[in-house]
Coordinates of C-alpha atoms in Angstrom, one line a residue:
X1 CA 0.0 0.0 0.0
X2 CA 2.6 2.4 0.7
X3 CA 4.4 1.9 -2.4
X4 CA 1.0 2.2 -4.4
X5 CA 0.5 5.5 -2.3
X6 CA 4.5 6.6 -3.0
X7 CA 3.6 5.9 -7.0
X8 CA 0.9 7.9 -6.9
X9 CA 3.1 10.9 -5.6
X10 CA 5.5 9.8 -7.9
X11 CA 2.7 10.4 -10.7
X12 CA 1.7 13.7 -9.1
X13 CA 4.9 15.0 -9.2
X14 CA 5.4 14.1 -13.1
X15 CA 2.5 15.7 -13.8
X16 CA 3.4 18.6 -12.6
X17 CA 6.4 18.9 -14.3
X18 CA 4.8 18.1 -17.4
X19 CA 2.0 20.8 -16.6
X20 CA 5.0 23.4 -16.3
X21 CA 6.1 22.1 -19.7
X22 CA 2.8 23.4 -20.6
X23 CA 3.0 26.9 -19.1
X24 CA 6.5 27.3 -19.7
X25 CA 5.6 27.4 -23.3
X26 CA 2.9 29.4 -23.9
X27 CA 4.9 32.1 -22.3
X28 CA 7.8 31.6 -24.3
X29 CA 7.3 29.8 -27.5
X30 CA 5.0 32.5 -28.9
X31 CA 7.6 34.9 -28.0
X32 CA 10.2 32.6 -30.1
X33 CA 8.0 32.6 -32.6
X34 CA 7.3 36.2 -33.1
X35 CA 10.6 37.1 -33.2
X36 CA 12.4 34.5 -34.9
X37 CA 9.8 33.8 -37.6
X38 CA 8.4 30.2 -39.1
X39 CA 11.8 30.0 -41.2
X40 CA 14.1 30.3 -38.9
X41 CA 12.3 28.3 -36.4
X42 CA 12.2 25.9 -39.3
X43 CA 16.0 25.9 -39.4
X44 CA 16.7 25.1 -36.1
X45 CA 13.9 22.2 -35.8
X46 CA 15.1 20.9 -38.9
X47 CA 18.8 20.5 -37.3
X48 CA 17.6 19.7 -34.0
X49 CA 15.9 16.5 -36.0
X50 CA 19.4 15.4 -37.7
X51 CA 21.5 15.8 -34.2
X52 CA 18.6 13.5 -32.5
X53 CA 19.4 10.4 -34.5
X54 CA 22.9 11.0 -33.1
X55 CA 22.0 11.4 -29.9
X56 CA 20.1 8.1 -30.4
X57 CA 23.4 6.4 -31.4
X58 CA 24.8 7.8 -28.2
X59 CA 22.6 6.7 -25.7
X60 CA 21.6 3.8 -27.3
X61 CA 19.2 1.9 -25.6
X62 CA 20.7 3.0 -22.5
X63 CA 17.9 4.5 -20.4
X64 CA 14.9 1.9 -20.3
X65 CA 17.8 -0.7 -19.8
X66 CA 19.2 0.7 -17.2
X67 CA 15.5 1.8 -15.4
X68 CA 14.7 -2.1 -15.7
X69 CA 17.8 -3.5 -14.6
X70 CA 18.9 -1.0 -12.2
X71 CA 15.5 -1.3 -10.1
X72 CA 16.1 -5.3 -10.1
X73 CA 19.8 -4.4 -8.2
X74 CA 19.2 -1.4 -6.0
X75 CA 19.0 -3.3 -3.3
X76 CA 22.7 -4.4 -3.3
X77 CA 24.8 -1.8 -2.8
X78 CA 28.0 -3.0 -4.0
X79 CA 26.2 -4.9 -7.2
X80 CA 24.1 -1.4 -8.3
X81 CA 27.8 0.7 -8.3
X82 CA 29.7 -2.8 -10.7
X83 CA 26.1 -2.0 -12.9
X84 CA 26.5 1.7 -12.7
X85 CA 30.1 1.9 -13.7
X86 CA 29.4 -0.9 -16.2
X87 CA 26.4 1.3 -18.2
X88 CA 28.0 4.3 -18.3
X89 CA 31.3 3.0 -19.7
X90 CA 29.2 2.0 -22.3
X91 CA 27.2 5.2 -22.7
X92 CA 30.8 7.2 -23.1
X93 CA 32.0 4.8 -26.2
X94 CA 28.6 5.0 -27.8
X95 CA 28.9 8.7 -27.3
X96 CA 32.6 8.5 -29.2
X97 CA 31.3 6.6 -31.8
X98 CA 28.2 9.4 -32.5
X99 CA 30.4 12.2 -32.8
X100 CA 33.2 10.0 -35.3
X101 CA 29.8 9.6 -37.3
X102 CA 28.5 13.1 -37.1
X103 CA 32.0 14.8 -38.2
X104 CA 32.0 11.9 -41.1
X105 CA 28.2 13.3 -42.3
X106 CA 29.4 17.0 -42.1
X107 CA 32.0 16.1 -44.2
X108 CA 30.1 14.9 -46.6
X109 CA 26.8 15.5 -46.6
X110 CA 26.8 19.0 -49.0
X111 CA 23.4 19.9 -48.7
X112 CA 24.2 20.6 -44.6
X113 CA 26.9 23.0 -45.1
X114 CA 24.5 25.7 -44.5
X115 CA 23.5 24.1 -41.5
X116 CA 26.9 23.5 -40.1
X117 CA 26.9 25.6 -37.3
X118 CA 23.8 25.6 -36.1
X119 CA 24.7 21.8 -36.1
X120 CA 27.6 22.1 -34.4
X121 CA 26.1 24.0 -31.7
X122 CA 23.3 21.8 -30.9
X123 CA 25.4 18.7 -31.0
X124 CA 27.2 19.7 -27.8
X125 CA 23.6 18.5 -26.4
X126 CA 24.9 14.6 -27.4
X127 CA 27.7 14.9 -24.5
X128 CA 25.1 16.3 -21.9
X129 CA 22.6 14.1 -22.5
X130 CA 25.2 11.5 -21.7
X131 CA 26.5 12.8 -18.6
X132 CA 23.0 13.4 -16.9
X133 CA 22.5 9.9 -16.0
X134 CA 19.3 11.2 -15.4
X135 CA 17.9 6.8 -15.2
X136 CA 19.5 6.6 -11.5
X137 CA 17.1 9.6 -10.7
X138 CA 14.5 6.8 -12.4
X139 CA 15.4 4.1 -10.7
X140 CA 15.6 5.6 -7.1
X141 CA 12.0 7.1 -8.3
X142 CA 13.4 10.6 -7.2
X143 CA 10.3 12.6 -9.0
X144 CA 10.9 15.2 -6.3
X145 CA 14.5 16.1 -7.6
X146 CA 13.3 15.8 -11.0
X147 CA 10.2 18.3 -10.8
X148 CA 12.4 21.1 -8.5
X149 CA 15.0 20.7 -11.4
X150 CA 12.9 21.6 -13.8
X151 CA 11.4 24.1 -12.3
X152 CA 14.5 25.7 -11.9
X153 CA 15.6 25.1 -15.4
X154 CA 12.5 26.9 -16.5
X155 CA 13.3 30.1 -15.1
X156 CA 16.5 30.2 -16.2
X157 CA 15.8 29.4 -20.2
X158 CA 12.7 31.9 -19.6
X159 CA 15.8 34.6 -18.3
X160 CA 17.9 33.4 -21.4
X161 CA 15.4 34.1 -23.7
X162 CA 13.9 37.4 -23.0
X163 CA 17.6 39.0 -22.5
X164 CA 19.2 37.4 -25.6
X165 CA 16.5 36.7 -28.3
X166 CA 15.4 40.2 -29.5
X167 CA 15.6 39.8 -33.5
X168 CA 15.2 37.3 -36.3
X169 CA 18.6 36.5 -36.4
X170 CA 18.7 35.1 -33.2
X171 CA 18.4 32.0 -34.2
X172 CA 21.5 30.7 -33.0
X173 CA 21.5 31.8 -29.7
X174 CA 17.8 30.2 -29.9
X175 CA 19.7 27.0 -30.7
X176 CA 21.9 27.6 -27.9
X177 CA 19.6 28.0 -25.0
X178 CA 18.7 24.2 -25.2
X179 CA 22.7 23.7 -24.9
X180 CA 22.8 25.6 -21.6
X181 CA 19.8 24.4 -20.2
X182 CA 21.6 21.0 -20.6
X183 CA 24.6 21.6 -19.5
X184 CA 23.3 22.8 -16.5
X185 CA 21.2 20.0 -16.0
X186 CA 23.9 17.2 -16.8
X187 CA 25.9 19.5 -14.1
X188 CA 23.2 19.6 -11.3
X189 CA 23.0 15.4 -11.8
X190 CA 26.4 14.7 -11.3
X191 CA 26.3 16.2 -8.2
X192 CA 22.9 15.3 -6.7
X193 CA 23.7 11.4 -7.7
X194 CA 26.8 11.4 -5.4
X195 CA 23.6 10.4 -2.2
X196 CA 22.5 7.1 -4.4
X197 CA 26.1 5.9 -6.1
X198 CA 29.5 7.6 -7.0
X199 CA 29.7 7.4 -10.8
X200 CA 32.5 6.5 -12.3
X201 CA 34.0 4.5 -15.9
X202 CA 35.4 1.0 -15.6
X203 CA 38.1 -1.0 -17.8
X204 CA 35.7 -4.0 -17.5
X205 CA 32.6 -3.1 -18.6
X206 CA 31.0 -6.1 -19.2
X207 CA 29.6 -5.4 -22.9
X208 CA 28.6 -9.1 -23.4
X209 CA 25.8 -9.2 -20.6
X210 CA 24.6 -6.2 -21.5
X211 CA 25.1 -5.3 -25.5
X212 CA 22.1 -7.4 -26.7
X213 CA 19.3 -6.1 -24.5
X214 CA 20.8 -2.8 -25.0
X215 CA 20.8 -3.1 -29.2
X216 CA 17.3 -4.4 -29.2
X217 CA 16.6 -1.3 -27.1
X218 CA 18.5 0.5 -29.3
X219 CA 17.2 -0.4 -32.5
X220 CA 13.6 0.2 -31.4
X221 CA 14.5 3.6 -30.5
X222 CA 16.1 4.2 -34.1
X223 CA 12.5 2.9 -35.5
X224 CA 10.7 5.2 -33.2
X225 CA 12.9 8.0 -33.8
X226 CA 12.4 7.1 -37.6
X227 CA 8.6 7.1 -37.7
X228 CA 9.0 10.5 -34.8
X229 CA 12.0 12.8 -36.6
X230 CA 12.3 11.4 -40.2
X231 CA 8.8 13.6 -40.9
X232 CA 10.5 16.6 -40.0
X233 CA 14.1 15.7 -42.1
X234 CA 12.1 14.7 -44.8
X235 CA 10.1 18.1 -44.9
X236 CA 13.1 20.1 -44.6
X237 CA 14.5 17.9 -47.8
X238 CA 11.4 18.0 -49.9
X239 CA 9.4 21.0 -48.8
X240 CA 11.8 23.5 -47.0
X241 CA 11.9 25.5 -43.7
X242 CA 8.9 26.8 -44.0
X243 CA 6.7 23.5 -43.5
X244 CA 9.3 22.5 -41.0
X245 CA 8.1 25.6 -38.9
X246 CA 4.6 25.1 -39.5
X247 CA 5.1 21.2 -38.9
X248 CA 7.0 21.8 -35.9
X249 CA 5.1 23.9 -34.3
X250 CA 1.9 21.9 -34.3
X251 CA 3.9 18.8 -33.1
X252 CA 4.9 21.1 -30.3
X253 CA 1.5 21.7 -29.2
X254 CA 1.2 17.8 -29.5
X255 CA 4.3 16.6 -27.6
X256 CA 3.4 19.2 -24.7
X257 CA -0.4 16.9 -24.5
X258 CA 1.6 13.7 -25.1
X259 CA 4.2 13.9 -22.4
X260 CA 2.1 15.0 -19.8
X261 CA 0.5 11.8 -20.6
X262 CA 3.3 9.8 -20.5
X263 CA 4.5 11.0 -17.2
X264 CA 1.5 9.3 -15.8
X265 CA 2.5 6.0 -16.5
X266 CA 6.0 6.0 -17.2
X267 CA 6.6 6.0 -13.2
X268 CA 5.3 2.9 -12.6
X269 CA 7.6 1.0 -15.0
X270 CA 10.5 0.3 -12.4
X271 CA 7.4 -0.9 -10.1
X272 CA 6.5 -3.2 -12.5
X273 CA 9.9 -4.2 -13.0
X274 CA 10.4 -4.9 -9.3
X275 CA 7.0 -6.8 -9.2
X276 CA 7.9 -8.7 -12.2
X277 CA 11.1 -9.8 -10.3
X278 CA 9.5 -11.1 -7.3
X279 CA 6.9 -13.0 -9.3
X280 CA 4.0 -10.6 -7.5
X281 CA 1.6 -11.3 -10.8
X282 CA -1.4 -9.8 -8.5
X283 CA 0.3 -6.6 -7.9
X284 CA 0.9 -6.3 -11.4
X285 CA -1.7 -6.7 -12.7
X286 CA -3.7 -4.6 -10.3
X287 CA -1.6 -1.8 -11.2
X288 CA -1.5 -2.4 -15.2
X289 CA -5.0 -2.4 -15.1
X290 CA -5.0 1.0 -13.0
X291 CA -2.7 2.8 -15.6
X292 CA -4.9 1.5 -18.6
X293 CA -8.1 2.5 -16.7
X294 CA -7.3 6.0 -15.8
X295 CA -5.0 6.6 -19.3
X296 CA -8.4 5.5 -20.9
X297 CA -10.5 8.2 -18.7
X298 CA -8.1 11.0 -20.1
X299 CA -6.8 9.9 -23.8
X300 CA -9.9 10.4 -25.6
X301 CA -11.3 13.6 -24.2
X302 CA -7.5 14.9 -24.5
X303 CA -7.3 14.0 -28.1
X304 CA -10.9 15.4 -28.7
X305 CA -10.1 18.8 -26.8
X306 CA -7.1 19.2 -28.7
X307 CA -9.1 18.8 -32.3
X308 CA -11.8 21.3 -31.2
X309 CA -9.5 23.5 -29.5
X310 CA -6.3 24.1 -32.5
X311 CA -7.6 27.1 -34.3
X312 CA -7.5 29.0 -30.6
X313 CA -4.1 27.3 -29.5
X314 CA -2.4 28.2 -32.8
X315 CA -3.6 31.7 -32.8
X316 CA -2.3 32.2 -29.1
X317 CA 1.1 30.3 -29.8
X318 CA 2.1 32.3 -33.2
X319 CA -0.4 34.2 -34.6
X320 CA -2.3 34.4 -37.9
X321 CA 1.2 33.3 -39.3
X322 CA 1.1 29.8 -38.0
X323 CA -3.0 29.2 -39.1
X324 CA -1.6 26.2 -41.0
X325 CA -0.2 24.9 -37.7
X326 CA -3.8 23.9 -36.6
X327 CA -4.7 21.2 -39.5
X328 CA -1.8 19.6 -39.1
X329 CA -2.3 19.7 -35.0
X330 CA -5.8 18.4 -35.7
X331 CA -4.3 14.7 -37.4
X332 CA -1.7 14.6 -34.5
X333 CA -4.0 14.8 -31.9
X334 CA -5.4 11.1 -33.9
X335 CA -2.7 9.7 -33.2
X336 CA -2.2 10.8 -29.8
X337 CA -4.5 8.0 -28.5
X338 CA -2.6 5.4 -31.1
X339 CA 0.7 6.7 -29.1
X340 CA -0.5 6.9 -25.1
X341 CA -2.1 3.0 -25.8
X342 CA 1.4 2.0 -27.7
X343 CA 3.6 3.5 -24.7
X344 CA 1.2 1.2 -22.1
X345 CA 2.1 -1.9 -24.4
X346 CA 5.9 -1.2 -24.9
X347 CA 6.8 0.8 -21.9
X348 CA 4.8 -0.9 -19.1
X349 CA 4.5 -4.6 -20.4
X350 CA 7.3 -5.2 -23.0
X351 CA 9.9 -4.0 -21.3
X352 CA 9.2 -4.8 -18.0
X353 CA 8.5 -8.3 -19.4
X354 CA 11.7 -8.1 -21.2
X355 CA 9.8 -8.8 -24.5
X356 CA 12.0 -6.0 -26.0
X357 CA 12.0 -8.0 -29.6
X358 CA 8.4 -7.7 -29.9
X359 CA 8.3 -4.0 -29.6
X360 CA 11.5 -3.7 -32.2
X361 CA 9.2 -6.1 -35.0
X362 CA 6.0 -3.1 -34.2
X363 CA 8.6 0.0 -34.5
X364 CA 10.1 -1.6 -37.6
X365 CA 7.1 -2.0 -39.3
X366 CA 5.7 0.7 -38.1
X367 CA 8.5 3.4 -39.5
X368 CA 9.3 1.3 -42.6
X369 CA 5.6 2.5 -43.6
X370 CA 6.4 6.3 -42.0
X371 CA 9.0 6.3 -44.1
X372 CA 7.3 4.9 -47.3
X373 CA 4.3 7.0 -47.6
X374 CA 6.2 10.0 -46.6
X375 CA 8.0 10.2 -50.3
X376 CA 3.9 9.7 -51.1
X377 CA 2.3 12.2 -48.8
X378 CA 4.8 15.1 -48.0
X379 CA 4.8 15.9 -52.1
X380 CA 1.6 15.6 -52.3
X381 CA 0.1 17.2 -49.2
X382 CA 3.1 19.1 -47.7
X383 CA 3.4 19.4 -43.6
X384 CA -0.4 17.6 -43.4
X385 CA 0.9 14.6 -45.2
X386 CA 3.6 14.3 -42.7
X387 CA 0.9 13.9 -40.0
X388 CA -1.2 11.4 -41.5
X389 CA 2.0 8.9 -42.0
X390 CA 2.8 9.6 -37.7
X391 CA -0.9 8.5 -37.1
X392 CA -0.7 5.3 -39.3
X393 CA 2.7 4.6 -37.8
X394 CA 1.7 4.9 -34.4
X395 CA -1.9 3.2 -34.9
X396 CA 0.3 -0.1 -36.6
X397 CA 2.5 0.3 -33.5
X398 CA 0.0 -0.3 -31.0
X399 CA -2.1 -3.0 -33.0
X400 CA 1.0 -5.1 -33.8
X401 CA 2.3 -4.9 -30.2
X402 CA -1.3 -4.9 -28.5
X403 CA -1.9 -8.4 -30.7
X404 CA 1.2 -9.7 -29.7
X405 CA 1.0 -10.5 -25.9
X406 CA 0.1 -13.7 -24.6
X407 CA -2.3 -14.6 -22.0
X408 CA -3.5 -11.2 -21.5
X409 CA -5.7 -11.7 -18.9
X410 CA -2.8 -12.3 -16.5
X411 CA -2.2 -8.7 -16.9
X412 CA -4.9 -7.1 -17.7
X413 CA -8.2 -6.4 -16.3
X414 CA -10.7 -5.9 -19.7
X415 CA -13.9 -5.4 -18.3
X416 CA -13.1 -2.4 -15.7
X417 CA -11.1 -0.9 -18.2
X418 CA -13.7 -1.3 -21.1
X419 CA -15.9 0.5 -18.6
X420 CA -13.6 3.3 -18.3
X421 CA -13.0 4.0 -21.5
X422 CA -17.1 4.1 -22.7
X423 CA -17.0 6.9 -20.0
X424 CA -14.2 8.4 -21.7
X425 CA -15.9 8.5 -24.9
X426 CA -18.5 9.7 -23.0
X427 CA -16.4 12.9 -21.8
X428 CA -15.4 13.4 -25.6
X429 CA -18.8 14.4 -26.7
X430 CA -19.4 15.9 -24.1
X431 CA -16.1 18.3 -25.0
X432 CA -17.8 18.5 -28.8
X433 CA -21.2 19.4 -27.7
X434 CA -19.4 22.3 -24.8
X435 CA -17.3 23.6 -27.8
X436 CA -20.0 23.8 -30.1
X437 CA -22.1 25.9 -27.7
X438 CA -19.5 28.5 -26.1
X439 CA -17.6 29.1 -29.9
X440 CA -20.3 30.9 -30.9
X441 CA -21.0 33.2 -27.9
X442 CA -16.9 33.9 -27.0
X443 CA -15.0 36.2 -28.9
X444 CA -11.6 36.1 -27.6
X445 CA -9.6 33.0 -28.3
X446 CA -8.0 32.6 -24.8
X447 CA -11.1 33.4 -22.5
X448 CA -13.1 30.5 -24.6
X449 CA -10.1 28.2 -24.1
X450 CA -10.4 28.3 -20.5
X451 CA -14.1 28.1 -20.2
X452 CA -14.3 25.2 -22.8
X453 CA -11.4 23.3 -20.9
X454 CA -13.6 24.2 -17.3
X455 CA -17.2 23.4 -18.1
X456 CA -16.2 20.0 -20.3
X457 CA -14.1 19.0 -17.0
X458 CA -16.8 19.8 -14.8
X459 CA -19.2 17.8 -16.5
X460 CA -16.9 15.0 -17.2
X461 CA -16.5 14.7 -13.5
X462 CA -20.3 14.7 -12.9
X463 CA -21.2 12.0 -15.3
X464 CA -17.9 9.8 -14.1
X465 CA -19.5 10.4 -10.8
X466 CA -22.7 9.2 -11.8
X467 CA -21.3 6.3 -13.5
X468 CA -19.4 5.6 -10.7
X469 CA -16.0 4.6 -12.6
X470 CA -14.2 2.7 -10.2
X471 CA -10.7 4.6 -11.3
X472 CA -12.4 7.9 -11.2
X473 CA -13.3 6.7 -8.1
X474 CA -10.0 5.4 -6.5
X475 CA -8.5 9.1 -7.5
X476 CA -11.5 10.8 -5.7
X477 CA -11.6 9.0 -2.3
X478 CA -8.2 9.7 -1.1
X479 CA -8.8 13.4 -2.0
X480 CA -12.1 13.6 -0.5
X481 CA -10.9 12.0 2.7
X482 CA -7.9 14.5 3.4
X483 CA -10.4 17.4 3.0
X484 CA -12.8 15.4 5.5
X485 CA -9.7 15.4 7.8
X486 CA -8.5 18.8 7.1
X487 CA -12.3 20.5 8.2
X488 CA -12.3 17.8 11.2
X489 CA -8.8 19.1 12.6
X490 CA -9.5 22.4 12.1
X491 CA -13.5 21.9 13.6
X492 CA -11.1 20.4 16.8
X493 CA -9.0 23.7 16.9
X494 CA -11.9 26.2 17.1

């Protein structure tokens, strides 16, 4: 019980820092894109895109590896430092090997010469991302550090880009701010990791226990970050900067929605882990089931909201300049639901399963087809194409993986979660019918946000209320009791 309840914080707590992902850009991104303009901001995300898949070949499949496996040995002091010292050996020679390959594609890859610096800048970000270590944070399940980090990171890139971004031309020290922001988080890590393990490299690194599951994590990253960055390379090829920043900017809006998402569930994956090592089936499944039931009660109406609402976000984020943005926003939010159900197959049951192949086969197929129908759809259909080939990708993800698993009754609960999501579909006309009603009657764009985003919640609650959803419910009970606590203790006072 008391590591359900310290989960639950955990989730809290990623929330919240993926809610201040939300505020921190609405007060900065449309600034950025004011004064930078869709080309520019074209430029940098197009770069940004070609310095991930290096960064992908540095951390390999580093991270989810490391969450599994490190939660299985925290226990042992002296066995968690050997595993420590192990991973991040290997992390530093992957992180060699990305920059040999990135100098070797600058030098000949002709049509990135213009790009060159802008690439250069941003690839400092490969030796950062490296150094944070930011999976012993995971496996500790140290949420707090995590959220008070960012926070603090937010105000200093919001500092950073009010004094030094004043112009179009800008754009590098644009490019630059997401350098220093991880710099300084990489920095703050290697210190505040010292309390769980003292992090250092080792001559015997012990590549042939851990290479295999490590590639297979690997090379499902490279097919995610295929089917997630290759839209945005190949519009920069085909199209130009121009679709990039219109593309971009939607799938910013998109991201912001899907991590928040994410951080819901992606807490509970070294608890599973743990409770996949001890053979505790009942726990785990209890708490699958939970993370399906309430991902269902929140993906549709999300995903709905973020359809009805794109003509208002885009206006708010960039203006009449960026009223393409909101199409393209509109076919994303699709495949936000394909996504959140694909990360609860392949982050919560095939890796903590260690069915890591399975996932790989889904993320192969799925960005071998990304990848065809963009030479289709991008020509044809510019920046919109792009976004129908990420919701095909991710909806073949999620099917192939979904149909995969075995015996899925051991894990899941179907009928409680059917139940939940028929409410959620529920809430999702209920948004529709609420933003039919107030667009009409509300002039300004922001003030019809906010009362579209507060009467659909409010009702959603009622009818999950009157329904009784038993995961609505679990979520409501605790809160209800501390307030029943809170007026009793303060009834005893008076």
């Amino acid at each position: 019980m008391l590591r359900e309840k310290k989960m639950g914080i955990n989730a809290i707590l990623n929330v919240l820092r993926q809610c201040l992902s939300i505020i921190f850009p609405i007060i900065t991104y449309p600034y950025a894109l004011r004064t930078l303009g869709v080309t520019n901001i074209g430029k940098v995300n197009y770069t940004g895109s070609i310095i991930g898949y290096f960064s992908l070949i540095a951390m390999l499949g580093v991270s989810n590896y490391a969450i599994r496996e490190g939660a299985k040995r925290k226990g042992n002091k002296e066995k968690f430092e050997k595993f420590v010292a192990e991973i991040f050996t290997i992390n530093i020679i992957s992180t060699v090997i990305s920059y040999i390959l990135l100098i070797i594609t600058l030098a000949f890859a002709k049509n990135l010469k213009s790009y060159a610096i802008l690439l250069l800048i941003q690839s400092a970000t490969i030796l950062f991302n490296t150094l944070k270590v930011d999976w012993i944070n995971n496996v500790f399940e140290d949420f707090f550090y995590i959220t008070v980090r960012s926070i603090i990171i937010y105000f200093i890139t919001i500092i950073f880009l009010f004094v030094f971004i004043r112009n179009e031309n800008d754009y590098y020290l644009y490019a630059l701010m997401s350098v220093v922001t991880n710099a300084i988080i990489s920095m703050m890590n290697w210190v505040y990791c010292k309390k769980y393990v003292h992090i250092k490299m080792t001559l015997h690194p012990n590549i042939r226990l851990h290479l295999k599951p490590i590639m297979t994590l690997f090379a499902n990253a490279i097919a995610i970050s295929i089917y997630v960055n290759i839209d945005t390379t190949m519009l920069g090829w085909i199209q130009g900067d121009y679709s990039v920043g219109i593309y971009s900017t939607a799938v910013k809006i998109y991201s912001i929605v899907k991590n928040i998402l994410v951080s819901i569930y992606a807490v509970a994956v070294p608890r599973l882990s743990l409770y996949v090592g001890t053979n505790d089936w009942k726990t785990y499944k209890k708490i699958n089931s939970k993370l399906w039931g309430i991902m269902s009660l929140l993906l549709v109406p999300a995903g709905i909201g973020l359809i009805s609402l794109s003509d208002e976000i885009m206006l708010i984020m960039g203006g009449k300049e960026f009223a393409d943005s909101a199409v393209v926003l509109q076919i994303l939010s699709i495949a936000l639901i394909f996504a959140i159900f694909g990360g609860l197959v392949t982050a919560c049951m095939n890796i903590t399963l260690s069915r890591e192949k399975y996932t790989l086969n889904a993320t192969i197929l799925g960005a071998a087809l990304n990848l065809g129908l963009n030479f289709l759809m991008i020509p044809l259909f510019a920046q919109n194409g792009a976004a129908i080939t990420t919701v095909l990708a991710e909806a073949v993800v999620f099917m192939f993986s979904f149909i995969s698993i075995p015996n899925k009754d051991k894990y899941l609960d179907f009928k409680k979660i059917r139940q939940s999501f028929l409410n959620s579909c529920i809430g999702g006309a209920i948004i529709v019918i609420v933003t039919v009603l107030l667009k009409g009657c509300i002039i300004n764009s922001f003030i019809r946000i906010i009362l579209i985003i507060i009467s659909s919640i409010t009702l959603y609650g009622i009818v999950l209320v009157i329904r009784q959803d038993i995961y609505f419910s679990g979520l409501i009970r605790p809160l209800m009791r501390k307030i029943k606590k809170v007026g009793r203790e303060a009834e005893d006072e008076k």
